[in-house]
mmCIF file of C-alpha atoms and ligand atoms in Angstrom:
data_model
loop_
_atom_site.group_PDB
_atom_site.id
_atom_site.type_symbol
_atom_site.label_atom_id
_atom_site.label_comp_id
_atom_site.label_asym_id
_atom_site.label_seq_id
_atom_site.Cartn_x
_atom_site.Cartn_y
_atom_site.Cartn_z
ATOM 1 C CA UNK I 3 -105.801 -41.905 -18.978
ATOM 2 C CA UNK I 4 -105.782 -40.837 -22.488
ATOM 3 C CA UNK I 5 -105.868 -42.648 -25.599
ATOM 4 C CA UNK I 6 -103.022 -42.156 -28.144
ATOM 5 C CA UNK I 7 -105.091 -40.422 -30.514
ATOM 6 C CA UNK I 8 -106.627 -37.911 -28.330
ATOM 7 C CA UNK I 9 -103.445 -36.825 -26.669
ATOM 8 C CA UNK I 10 -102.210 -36.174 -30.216
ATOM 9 C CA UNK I 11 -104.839 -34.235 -31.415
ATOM 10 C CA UNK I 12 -104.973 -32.404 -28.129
ATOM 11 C CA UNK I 13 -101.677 -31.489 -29.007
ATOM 12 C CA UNK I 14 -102.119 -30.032 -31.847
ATOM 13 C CA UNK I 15 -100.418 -32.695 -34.440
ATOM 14 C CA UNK I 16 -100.956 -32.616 -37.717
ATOM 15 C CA UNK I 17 -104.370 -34.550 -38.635
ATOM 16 C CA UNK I 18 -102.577 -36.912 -41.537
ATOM 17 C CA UNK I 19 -99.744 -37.778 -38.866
ATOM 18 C CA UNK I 20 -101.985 -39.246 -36.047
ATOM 19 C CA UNK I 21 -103.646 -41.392 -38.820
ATOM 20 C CA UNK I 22 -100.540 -42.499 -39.936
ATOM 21 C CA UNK I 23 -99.464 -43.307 -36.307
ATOM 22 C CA UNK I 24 -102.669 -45.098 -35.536
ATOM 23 C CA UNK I 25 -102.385 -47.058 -39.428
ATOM 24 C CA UNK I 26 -98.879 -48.104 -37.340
ATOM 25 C CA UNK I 27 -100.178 -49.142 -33.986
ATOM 26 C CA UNK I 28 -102.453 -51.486 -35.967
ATOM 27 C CA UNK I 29 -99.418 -52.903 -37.328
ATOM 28 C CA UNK I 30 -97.522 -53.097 -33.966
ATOM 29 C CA UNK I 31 -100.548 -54.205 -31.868
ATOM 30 C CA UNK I 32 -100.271 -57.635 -34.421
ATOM 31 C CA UNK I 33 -96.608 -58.120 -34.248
ATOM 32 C CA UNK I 34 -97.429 -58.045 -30.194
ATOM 33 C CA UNK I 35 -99.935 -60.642 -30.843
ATOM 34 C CA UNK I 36 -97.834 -62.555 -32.698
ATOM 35 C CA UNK I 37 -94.963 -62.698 -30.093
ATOM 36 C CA UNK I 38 -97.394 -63.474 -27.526
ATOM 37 C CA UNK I 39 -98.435 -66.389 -29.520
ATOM 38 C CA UNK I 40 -94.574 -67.282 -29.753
ATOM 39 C CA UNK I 41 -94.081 -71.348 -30.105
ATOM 40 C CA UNK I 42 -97.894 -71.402 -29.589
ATOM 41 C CA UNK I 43 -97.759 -69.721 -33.173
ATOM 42 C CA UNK I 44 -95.054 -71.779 -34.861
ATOM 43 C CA UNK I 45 -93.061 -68.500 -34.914
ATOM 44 C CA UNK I 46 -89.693 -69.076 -32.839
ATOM 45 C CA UNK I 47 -86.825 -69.749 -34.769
ATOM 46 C CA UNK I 48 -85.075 -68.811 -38.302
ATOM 47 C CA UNK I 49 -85.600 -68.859 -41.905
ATOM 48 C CA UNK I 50 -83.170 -70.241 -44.769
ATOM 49 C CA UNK I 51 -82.719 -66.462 -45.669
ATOM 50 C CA UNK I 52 -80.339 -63.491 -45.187
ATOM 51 C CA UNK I 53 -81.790 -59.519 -45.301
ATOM 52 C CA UNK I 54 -79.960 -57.025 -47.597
ATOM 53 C CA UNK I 55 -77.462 -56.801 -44.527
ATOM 54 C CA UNK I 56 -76.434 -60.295 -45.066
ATOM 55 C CA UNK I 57 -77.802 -61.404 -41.510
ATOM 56 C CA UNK I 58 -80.140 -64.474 -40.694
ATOM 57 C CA UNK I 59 -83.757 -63.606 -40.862
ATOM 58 C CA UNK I 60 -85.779 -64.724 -38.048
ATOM 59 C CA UNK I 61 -89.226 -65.903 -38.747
ATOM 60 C CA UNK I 62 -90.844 -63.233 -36.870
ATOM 61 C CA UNK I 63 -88.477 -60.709 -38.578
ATOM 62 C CA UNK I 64 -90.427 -61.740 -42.193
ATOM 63 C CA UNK I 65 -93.608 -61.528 -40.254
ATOM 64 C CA UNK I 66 -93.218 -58.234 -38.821
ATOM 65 C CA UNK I 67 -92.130 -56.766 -41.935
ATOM 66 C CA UNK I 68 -94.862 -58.227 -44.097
ATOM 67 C CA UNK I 69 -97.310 -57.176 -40.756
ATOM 68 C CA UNK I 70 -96.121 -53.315 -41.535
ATOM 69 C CA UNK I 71 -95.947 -53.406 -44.805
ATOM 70 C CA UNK I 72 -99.152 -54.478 -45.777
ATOM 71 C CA UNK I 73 -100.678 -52.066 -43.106
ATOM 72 C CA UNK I 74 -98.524 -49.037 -44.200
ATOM 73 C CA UNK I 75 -98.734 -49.526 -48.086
ATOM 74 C CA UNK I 76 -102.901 -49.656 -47.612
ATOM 75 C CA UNK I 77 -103.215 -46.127 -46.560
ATOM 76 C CA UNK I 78 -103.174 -43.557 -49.008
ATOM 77 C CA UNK I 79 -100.731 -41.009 -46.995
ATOM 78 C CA UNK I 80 -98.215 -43.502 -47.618
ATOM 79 C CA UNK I 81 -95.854 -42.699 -50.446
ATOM 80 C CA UNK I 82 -93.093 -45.119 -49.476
ATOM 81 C CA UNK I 83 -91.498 -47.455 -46.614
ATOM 82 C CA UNK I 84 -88.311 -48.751 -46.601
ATOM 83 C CA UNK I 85 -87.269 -51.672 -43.939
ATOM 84 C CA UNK I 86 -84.353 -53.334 -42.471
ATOM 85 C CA UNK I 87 -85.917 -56.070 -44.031
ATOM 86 C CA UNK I 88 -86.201 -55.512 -47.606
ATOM 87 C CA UNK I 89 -83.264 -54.620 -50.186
ATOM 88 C CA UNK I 90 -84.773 -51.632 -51.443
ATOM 89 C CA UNK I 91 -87.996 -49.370 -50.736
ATOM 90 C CA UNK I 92 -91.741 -49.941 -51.351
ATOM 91 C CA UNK I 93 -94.123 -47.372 -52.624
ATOM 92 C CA UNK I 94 -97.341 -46.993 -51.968
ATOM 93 C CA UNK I 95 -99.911 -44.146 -53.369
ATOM 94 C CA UNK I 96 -97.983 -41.643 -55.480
ATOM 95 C CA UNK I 97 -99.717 -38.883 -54.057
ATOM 96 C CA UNK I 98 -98.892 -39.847 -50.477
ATOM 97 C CA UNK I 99 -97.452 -37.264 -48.165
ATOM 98 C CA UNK I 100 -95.509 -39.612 -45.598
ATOM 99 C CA UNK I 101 -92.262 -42.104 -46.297
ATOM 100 C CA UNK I 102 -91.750 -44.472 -43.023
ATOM 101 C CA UNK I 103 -88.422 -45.973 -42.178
ATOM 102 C CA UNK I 104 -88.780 -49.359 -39.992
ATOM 103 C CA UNK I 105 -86.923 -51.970 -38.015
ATOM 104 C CA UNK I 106 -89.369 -53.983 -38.026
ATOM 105 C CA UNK I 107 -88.349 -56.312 -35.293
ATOM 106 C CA UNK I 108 -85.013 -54.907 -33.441
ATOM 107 C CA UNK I 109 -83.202 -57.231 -30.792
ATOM 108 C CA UNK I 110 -84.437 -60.233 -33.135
ATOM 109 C CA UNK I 111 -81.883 -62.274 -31.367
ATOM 110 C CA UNK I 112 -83.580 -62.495 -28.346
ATOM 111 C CA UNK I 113 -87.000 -63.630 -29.630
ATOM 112 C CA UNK I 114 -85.963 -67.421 -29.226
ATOM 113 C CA UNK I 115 -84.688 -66.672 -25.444
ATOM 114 C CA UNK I 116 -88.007 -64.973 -25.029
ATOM 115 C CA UNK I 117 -86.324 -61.243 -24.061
ATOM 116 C CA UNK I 118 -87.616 -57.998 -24.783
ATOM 117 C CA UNK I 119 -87.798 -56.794 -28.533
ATOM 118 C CA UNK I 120 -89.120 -54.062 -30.744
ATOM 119 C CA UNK I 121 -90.136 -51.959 -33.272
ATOM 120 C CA UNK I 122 -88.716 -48.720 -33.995
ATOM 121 C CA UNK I 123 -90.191 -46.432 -37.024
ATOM 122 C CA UNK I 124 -89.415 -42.917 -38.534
ATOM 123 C CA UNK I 125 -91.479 -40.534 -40.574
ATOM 124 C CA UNK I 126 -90.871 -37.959 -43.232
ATOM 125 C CA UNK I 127 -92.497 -36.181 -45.695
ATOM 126 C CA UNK I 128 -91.858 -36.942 -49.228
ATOM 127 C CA UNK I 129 -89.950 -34.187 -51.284
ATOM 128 C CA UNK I 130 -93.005 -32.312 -52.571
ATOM 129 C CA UNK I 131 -91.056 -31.857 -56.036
ATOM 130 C CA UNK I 132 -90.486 -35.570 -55.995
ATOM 131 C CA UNK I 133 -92.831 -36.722 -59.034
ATOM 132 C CA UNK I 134 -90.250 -40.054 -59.723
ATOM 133 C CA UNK I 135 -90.148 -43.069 -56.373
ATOM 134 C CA UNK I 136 -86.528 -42.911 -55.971
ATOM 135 C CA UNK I 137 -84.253 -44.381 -53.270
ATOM 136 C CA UNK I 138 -83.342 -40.755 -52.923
ATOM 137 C CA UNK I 139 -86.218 -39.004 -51.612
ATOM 138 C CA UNK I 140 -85.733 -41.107 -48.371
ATOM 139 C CA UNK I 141 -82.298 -39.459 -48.167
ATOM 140 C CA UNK I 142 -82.991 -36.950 -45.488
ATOM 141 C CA UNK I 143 -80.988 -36.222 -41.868
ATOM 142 C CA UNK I 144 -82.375 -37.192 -39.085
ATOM 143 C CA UNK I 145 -83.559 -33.310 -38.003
ATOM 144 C CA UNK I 146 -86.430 -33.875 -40.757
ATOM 145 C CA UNK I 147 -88.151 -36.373 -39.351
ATOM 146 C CA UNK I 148 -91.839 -35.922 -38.351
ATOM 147 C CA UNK I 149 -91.962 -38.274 -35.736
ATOM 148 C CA UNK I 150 -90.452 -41.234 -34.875
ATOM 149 C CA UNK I 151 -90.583 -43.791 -31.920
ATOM 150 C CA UNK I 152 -90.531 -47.171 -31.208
ATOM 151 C CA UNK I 153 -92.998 -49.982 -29.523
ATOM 152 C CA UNK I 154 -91.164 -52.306 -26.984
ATOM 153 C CA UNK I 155 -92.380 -55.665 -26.835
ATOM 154 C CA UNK I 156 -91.592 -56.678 -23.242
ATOM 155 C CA UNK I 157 -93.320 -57.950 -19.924
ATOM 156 C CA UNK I 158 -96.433 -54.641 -21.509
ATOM 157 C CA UNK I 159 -96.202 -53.386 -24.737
ATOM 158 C CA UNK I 160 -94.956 -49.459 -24.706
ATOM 159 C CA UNK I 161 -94.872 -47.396 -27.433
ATOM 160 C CA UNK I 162 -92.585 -44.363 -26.924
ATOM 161 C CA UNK I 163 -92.256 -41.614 -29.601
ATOM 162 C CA UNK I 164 -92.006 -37.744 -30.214
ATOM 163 C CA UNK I 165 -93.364 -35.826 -32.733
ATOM 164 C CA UNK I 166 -90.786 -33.072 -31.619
ATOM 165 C CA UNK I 167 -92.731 -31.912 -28.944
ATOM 166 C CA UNK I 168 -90.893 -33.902 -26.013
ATOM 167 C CA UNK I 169 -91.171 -37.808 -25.091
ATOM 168 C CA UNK I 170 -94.414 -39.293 -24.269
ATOM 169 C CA UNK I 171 -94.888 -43.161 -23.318
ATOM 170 C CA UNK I 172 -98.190 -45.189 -24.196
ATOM 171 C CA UNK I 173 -98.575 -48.714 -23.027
ATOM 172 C CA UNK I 174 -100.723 -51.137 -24.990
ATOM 173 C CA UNK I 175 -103.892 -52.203 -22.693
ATOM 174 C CA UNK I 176 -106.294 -55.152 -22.865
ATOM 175 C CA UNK I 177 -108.631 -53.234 -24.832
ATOM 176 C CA UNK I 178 -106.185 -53.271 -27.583
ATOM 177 C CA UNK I 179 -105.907 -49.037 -26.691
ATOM 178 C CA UNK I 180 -102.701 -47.042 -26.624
ATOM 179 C CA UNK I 181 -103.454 -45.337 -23.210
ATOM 180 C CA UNK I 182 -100.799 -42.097 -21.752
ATOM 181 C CA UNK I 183 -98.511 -43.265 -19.087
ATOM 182 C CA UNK I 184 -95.817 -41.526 -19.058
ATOM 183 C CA UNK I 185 -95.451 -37.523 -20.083
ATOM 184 C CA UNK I 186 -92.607 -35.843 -21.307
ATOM 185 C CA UNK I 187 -89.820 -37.776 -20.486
ATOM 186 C CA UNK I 188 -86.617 -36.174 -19.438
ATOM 187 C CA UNK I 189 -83.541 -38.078 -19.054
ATOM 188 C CA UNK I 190 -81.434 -37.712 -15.693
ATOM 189 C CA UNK I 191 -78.413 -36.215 -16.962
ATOM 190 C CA UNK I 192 -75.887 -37.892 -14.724
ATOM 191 C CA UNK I 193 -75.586 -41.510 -14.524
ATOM 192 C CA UNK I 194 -73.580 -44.607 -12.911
ATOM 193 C CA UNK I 195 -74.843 -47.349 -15.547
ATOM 194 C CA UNK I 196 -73.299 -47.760 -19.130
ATOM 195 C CA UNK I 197 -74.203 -50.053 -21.959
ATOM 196 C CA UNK I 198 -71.847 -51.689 -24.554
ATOM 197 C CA UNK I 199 -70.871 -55.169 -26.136
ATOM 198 C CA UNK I 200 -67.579 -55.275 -23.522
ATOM 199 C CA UNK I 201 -66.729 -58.406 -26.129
ATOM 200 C CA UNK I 202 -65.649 -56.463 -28.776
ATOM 201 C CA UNK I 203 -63.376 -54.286 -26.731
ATOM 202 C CA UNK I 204 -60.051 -55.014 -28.619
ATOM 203 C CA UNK I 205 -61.721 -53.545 -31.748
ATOM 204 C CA UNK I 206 -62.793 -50.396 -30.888
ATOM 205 C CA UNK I 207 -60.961 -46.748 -31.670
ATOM 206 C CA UNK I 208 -58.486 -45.497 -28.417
ATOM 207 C CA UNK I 209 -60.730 -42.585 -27.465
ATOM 208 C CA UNK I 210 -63.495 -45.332 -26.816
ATOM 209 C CA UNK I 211 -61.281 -47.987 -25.010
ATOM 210 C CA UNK I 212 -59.602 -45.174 -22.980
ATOM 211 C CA UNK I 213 -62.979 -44.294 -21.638
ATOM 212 C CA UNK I 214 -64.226 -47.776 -20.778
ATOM 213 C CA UNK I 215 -61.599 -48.466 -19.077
ATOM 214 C CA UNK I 216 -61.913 -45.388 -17.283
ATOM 215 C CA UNK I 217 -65.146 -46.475 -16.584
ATOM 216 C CA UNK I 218 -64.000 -49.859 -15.204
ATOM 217 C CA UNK I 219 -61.534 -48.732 -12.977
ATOM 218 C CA UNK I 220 -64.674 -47.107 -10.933
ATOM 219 C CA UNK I 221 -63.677 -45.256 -7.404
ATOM 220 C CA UNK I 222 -60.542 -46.321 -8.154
ATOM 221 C CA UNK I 223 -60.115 -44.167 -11.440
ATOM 222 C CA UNK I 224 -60.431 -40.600 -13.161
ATOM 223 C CA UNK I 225 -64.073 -40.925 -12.796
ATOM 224 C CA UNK I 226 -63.949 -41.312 -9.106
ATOM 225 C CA UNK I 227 -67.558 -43.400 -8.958
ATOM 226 C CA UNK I 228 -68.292 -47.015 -9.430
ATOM 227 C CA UNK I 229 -70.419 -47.722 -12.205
ATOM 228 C CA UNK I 230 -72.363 -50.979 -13.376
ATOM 229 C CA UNK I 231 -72.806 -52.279 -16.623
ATOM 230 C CA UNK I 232 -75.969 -53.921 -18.554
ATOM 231 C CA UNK I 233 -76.369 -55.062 -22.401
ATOM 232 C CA UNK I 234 -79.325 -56.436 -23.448
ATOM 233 C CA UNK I 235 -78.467 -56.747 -27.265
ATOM 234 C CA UNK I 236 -81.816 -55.262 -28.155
ATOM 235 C CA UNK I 237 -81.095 -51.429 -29.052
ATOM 236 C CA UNK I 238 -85.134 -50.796 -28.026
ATOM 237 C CA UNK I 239 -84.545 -52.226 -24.692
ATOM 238 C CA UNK I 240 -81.434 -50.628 -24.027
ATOM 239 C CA UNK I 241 -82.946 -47.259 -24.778
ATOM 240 C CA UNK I 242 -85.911 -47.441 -22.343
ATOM 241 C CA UNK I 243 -83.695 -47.831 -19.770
ATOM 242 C CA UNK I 244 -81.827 -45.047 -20.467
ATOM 243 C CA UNK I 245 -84.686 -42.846 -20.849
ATOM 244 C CA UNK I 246 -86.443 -44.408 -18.018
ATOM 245 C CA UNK I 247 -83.638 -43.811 -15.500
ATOM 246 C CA UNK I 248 -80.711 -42.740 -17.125
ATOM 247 C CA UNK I 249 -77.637 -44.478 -18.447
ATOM 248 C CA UNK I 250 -75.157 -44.597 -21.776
ATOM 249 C CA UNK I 251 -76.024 -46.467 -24.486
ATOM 250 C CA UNK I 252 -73.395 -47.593 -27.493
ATOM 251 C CA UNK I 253 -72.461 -49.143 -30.381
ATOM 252 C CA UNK I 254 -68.918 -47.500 -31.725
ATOM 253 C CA UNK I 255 -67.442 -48.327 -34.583
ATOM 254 C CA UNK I 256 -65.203 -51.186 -34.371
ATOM 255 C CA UNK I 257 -62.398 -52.643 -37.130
ATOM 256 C CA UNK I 258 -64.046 -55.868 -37.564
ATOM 257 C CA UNK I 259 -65.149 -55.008 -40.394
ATOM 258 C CA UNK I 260 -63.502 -51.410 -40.873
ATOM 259 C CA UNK I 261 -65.086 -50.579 -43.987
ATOM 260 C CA UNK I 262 -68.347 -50.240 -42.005
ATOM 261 C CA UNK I 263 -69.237 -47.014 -39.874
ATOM 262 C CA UNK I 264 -70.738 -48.818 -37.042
ATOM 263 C CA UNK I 265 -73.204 -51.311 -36.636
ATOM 264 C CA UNK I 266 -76.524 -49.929 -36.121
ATOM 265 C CA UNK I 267 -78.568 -48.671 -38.896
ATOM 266 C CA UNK I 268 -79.257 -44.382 -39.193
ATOM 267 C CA UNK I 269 -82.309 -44.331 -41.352
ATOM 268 C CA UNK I 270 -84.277 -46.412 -38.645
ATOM 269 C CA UNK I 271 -82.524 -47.416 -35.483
ATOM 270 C CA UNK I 272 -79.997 -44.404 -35.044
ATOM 271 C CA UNK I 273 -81.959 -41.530 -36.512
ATOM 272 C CA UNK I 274 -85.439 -42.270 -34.735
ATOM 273 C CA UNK I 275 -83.826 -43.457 -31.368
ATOM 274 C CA UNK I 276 -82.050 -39.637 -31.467
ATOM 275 C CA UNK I 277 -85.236 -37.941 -32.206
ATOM 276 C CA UNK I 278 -86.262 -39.047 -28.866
ATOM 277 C CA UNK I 279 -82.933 -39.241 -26.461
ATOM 278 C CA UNK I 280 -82.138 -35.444 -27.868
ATOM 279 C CA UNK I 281 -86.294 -34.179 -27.257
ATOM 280 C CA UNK I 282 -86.135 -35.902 -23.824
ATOM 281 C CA UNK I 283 -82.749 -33.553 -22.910
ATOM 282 C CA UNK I 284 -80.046 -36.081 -23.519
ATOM 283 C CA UNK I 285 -77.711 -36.450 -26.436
ATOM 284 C CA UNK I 286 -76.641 -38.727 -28.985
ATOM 285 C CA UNK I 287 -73.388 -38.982 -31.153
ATOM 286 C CA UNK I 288 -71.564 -40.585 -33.940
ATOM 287 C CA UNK I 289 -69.083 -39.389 -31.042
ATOM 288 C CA UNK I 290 -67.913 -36.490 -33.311
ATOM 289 C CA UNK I 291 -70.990 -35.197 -34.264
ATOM 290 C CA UNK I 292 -74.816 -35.201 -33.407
ATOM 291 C CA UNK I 293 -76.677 -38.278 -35.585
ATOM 292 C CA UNK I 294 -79.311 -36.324 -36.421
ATOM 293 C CA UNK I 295 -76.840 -34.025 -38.657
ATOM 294 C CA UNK I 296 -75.844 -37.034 -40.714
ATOM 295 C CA UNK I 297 -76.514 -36.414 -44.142
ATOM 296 C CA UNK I 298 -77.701 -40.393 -45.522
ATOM 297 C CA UNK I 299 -76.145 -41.359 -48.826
ATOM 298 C CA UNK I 300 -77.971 -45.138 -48.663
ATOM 299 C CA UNK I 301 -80.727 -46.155 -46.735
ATOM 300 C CA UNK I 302 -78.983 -49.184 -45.242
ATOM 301 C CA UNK I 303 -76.129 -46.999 -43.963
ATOM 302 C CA UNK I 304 -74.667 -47.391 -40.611
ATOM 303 C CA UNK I 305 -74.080 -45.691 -37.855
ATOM 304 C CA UNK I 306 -71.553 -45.237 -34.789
ATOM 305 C CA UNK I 307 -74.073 -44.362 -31.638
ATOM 306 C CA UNK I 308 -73.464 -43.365 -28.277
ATOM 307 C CA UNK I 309 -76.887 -41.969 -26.453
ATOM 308 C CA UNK I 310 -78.277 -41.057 -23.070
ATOM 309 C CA UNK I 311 -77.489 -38.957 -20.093
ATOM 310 C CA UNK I 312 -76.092 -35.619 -21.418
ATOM 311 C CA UNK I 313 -73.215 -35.414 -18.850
ATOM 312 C CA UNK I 314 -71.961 -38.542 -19.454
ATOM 313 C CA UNK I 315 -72.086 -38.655 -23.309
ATOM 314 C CA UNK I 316 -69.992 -35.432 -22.803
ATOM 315 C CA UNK I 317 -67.660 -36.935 -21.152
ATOM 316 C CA UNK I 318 -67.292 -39.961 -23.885
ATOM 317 C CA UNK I 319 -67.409 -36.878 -26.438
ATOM 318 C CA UNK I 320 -64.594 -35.536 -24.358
ATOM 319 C CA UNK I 321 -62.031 -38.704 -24.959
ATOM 320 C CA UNK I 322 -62.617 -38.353 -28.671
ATOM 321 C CA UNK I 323 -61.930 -34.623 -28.901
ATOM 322 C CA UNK I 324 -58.368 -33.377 -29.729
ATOM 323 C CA UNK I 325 -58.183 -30.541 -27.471
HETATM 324 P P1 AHG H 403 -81.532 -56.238 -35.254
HETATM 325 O O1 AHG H 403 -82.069 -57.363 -34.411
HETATM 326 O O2 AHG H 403 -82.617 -55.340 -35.783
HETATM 327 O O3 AHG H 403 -80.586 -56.707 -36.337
HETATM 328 O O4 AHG H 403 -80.700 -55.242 -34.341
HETATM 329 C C1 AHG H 403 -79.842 -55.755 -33.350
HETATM 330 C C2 AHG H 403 -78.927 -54.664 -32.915
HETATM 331 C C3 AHG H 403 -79.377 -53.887 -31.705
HETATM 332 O O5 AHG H 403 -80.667 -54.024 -31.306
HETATM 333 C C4 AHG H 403 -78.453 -54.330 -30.601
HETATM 334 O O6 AHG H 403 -78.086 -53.223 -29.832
HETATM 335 C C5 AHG H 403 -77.277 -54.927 -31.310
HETATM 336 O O7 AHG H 403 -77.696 -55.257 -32.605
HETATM 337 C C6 AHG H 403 -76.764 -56.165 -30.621
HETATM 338 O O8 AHG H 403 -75.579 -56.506 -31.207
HETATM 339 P P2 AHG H 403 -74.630 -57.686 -30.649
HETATM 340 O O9 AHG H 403 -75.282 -58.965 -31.089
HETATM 341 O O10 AHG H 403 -73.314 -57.395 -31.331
HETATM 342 O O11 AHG H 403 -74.562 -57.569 -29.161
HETATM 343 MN MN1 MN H 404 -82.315 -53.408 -35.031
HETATM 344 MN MN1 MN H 405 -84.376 -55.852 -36.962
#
């Protein structure tokens, strides 16, 4: 089996990147740690605070953050990160060639139930003619990105990424080593399993309730198959499944709060999570338009999503098309 490293160089990737990937795994290999530890550690439960999105952060949400942060900003390639946890971005060296998005910690409401969470990161290069740190140099669609991947925290530790050269999966062994499991993923492009929060049905668009409902009525309906349903609230988890064996992942839009375009957030949970659903053959939507074509205009925007098999996100596509 081959160690992460190896298998990058091996394959040709750029020198700088596989540092940077390995200055991350350092990172994620502590945050794995640290949710092994769990109430062991003192780390279950929630601060008094609330992130820049105005949600509750969990203890282990601050600690992962800080965890990356630290690791990132200490190598030199790093010109900037910017987090779901922290109002605005960080720089690092001013000479640095990379700028990492992060989630630090997604699915952080399943760390006190003891379910699977993760970490999901993206990498650009900074604007060579960038000489100021702005907000704005982060401000790049999703077809930019170098790499991007995330690390599920679950019964092993996986880290899954591209550096738009397919899907490979790495799982954490007890000698601390990213080792090769799985090589280029490819998603089954037909699938009978679909993923949503069914409890915010009354708030989503037609196009999307039309479908679900299609969906529901199995044999029965327009779809002529049964299908089943799973939601695990972590976007990480939900994703390996559907590159693992298939499935639909997503989070539409929804009027709750309608001044919001979805929940999820592009710059590091719909943007990186693309990278790898469109290199491992199956697509993912705003449900009008590929989420890697987004153009960002803040770097805590958000994000409609619908991912996975390609059939089956064509047919969602198909309810929201006016033809
Ligand atoms: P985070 O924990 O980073 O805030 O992200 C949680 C996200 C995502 O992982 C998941 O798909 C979704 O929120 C769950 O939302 P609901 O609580 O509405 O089910
Ligand atoms: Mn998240
Ligand atoms: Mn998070």
């Amino acid at each position: 089996m081959q160690l992460l490293s190896n298998y990058l160089k091996h394959h040709n990737t750029d020198l700088e990147l596989v540092e940077l990937i390995d200055t991350l795994m350092i990172a994620c290999k502590e945050i794995a740690l640290q949710l092994r530890e769990g109430a062991l550690a003192g780390v279950l439960g929630t601060t008094e605070d609330t992130n820049v999105q105005g949600e509750t952060q969990k203890k282990l949400d601050v600690i992962s953050n800080d965890v990356l942060k630290k690791v990132l900003l200490d190598n030199p390639l790093v010109r900037g990160i910017a987090s779901e946890e922290e109002d605005d971005p960080v720089f690092g060296n001013p000479d640095g060639r990379f700028l990492v998005t992060f989630d630090p910690l997604d699915g952080s409401s399943n760390i006190d139930i003891n379910v699977s969470v993760g970490t999901i990161f993206s990498i650009l290069e900074a604007p060579k003619d960038a000489t100021e740190d702005s907000v704005d140099m982060f401000l790049q669609s999703g077809r930019k990105q170098l790499a991007a991947g995330y690390v599920l925290y679950g019964p092993s530790a996986v880290l899954v990424m591209s550096t738009g050269q397919g899907v490979n999966m790495f799982t954490l062994a007890h000698t601390g080593d990213f080792l090769l499991t799985r090589e280029q993923v490819q998603i089954p492009v037909q699938t009978g399993e679909f993923a949503i929060n069914m409890s915010n049905h009354r708030f989503w668009e037609e196009p999307m309730r039309n479908y679900i409902d299609d969906l529901l009525k199995g044999s029965d309906g327009p779809r002529g198959k049964n299908y089943n349903m799973r939601w695990i609230a972590s976007m990480v988890a939900e994703v390996h499944r559907v590159l693992t064996r298939g499935g639909l992942f997503t989070y539409p839009w929804d009027s709750r709060d309608p001044s919001k375009p979805g929940k999820l957030r592009l710059m590091y949970e719909g943007n990186p999570m693309s990278l790898l659903i469109e290199q491992a053959g199956g697509i993912s939507s705003t449900c009008y338009g590929d989420i890697l074509d987004v153009e960002p205009d803040h770097i805590h925007q958000r994000v409609s999503v619908a991912l996975g098999s390609k059939e089956e996100v064509e047919a969602l596509l198909g309810y929201h098309c006016e033809c």
